[in-house]
Amino acid sequence: MKTNYTIKLLAVLLIVPALLLHSCKKDLSKSGPSIPGITTSTVARAANETVSIWETTSDQSKLLAQQTSVNFAADAGTNATTITVDENTTYQTIDGFGYALTGGSAQLIDGLGANQSTFLNDIFSTAAGHVGSSFVRISIGASDLSSSDFTYDDMPSGQTDNNLNNFSISQEMTDLVPVLKKIIAINPSIKILATPWTAPVWMKSNTTGNGGFTGGSLNTAYYDAYARYFVKYIQAMAAQGITIYAITPQNEPLNANNNPAMTMQSNEEANFIKNNLGPQFAANGITTKIIAYDHNCDQPGYPEAVLGDANANPYVDGSAFHLYAGDISALTTVHNAYPSKNVYFTEQYIGGPGNFAGDFSWHMNNLLIGAPRNWSRVVLEWNLASDPNYNPHTAGGCSTCLGAVTISGNSYTRNTAYYTVAHVSEFVKAGAVRISSNTFSTSIQDVAFKNPDGTKVVVALNTATTSQTFKIKWGAESFTYTLPAGAAATFKWAGTQSSASGPPIGQTITLKGFNGDYVSGEDGTTAMTCTRTTASTWEQFLVVDAGNGKVALQSMGKYVSSENGTMPITCNRTTYSTWEEFTWGVNADGTITLQGNNGDFVSSEDGTQAMTCNRTSASGWESFGVNQ
């Protein structure tokens, strides 16, 4: 968009009042033939909104430090790294970001004395200047970051308690429950996820150590008792004024080696949910969500198997993940297989003493940016607090888990995970939605959100080894910003997007023709067609900002060319020039057109012949659906 956009618009409105009858997504500073079905006026550009910025650098010279604000201006110029934000394209709702409040964390927080209130407000208050964590994970019984092993129904060796007469949460009344009550007083809407590391030892078979707390699996004879154990736990916490929003049946069900630990294969979890846990919740009027799996991204088949069980599926809200193995894209794999089910990211630790630069970049990239971009509603770091020696923990539990803060006596210091979560949680509120933005493979990674109050937030990370200057484009406006290597920044602004974002610069798209088939660059040497029923590599195109309001389309490293406007178009140019530049138009029905340098439109012809760029007007065969 040209900087003299507003002047030209006013001139057009004075000369052609009839344009006021239309809405527009076309740059009026461009000349060319009219496009049937494409509107030709424009929504007024937004009013130079102020963007607030907070930055963290890899050398820690800036730690969530507020920077000088910038202002949006009319979009102009070109930048190969352009983050195009479209608040009109939305994805999942966000429940929140936060930490695990382990038993050990609660014990340390309880010892903060006069600083306890300051600390809890720092983490959980939603007021400006606080982390504003809106989601927390706790353990049902001991986790490996508790000072000792316990469940809520421990019995002497050889004895059982099938009626759960011995059930009690009394061991939580010293630290965890009092701390939770204070957190809820600060943030009454906080959501709590609860997860067991093991069932009571007497319910298990084939245990391997630590008095039965390590290894083993749930004895089928006690499936019903264990389901009632969950019910009694949720009711006992409710009696303390603590609502358990969701549970997972087992932490890391494929890990037998932690302390405590218990294995639960996917078929066992599905059977437990459909035959016992789900029906017990229903019978007792419990609305706490059941979330499957809660383990690494290398086994997406586990949650898919649970969700694929027709009788377990109705009881299951979604699946939870860690990233000690696998790739964060597994969340999208499971989402695509079961799009009506939710996805959560619930645990990742930083090993002490840690390396701030490396840990910060990895966690920002994979978790705080990567997990929401792969449909997660939640991102939780493990864990909230440890002491200078990474205690408390059980014998055989994690002995190097660095807390988001280190608590020493009645004081605390902030560590890496404090800043990774705060970079998002302080600015993205519960109930926000992720909105469209694009990333770049070797430089800037980002994710964008729209808050319930309409404010927009973009979190960006520079993964390159040198400083990167990039553009953030929002409707007809943009600004540029430079991030040092390894640094992250959070951008926040208000206002309403001035118009549809136009070309999705920097995004990889597919184009579907009038016949329902996909445009293909073929093998990069033969003429392009619109004949493919599925989209593979040659049917995917990167949208490149060619400057002056034009775009170029690249597939497999080659650019689409309209040739001389008379020959069939190809995808064989290693660079782009005038014949590889196109004007992107948007039809009233949301399909798009591509107008070549000759002023003519790209056509898929009849869907069988080679594509051309020689049509003087645009209709069905000259219109394409994007990412359909």
CSV table of N, CA and C in Angstrom, one decimal, residues 107-117 119-120 407-412:
chain,number,residue,atom,x,y,z
A,107,GLN,N,5.7,-26.7,49.0
A,107,GLN,CA,6.4,-26.7,50.2
A,107,GLN,C,7.4,-25.5,50.3
A,108,LEU,N,8.1,-25.2,49.2
A,108,LEU,CA,9.0,-24.1,49.2
A,108,LEU,C,8.2,-22.7,49.2
A,109,ILE,N,7.1,-22.6,48.5
A,109,ILE,CA,6.3,-21.4,48.5
A,109,ILE,C,5.8,-21.1,49.9
A,110,ASP,N,5.4,-22.2,50.6
A,110,ASP,CA,4.9,-22.1,52.0
A,110,ASP,C,5.9,-21.5,52.9
A,111,GLY,N,7.2,-21.7,52.6
A,111,GLY,CA,8.3,-21.2,53.4
A,111,GLY,C,8.8,-19.8,53.1
A,112,LEU,N,8.1,-19.1,52.1
A,112,LEU,CA,8.6,-17.8,51.7
A,112,LEU,C,8.3,-16.7,52.7
A,113,GLY,N,7.4,-17.0,53.7
A,113,GLY,CA,7.2,-16.0,54.7
A,113,GLY,C,6.5,-14.8,54.2
A,114,ALA,N,7.1,-13.6,54.5
A,114,ALA,CA,6.4,-12.3,54.1
A,114,ALA,C,6.5,-12.1,52.6
A,115,ASN,N,7.3,-12.8,51.9
A,115,ASN,CA,7.4,-12.7,50.4
A,115,ASN,C,6.4,-13.6,49.7
A,116,GLN,N,5.7,-14.4,50.4
A,116,GLN,CA,4.8,-15.4,49.7
A,116,GLN,C,3.8,-14.6,48.9
A,117,SER,N,3.1,-13.6,49.5
A,117,SER,CA,2.1,-12.9,48.8
A,117,SER,C,2.6,-12.2,47.6
A,119,PHE,N,5.2,-13.1,45.8
A,119,PHE,CA,5.5,-14.1,44.8
A,119,PHE,C,4.2,-14.7,44.1
A,120,LEU,N,3.2,-15.0,44.9
A,120,LEU,CA,2.0,-15.6,44.3
A,120,LEU,C,1.3,-14.5,43.4
A,407,ILE,N,13.8,-20.9,44.9
A,407,ILE,CA,13.5,-20.3,46.2
A,407,ILE,C,14.5,-20.7,47.2
A,408,SER,N,15.1,-19.8,47.9
A,408,SER,CA,16.1,-20.0,48.9
A,408,SER,C,15.6,-19.3,50.1
A,409,GLY,N,15.1,-20.0,51.1
A,409,GLY,CA,14.6,-19.4,52.3
A,409,GLY,C,13.4,-18.6,52.0
A,410,ASN,N,13.4,-17.3,52.3
A,410,ASN,CA,12.2,-16.4,52.0
A,410,ASN,C,12.5,-15.5,50.9
A,411,SER,N,13.4,-15.9,49.9
A,411,SER,CA,13.6,-15.1,48.7
A,411,SER,C,13.6,-16.0,47.5
A,412,TYR,N,13.4,-15.4,46.3
A,412,TYR,CA,13.4,-16.1,45.1
A,412,TYR,C,14.0,-15.4,44.0
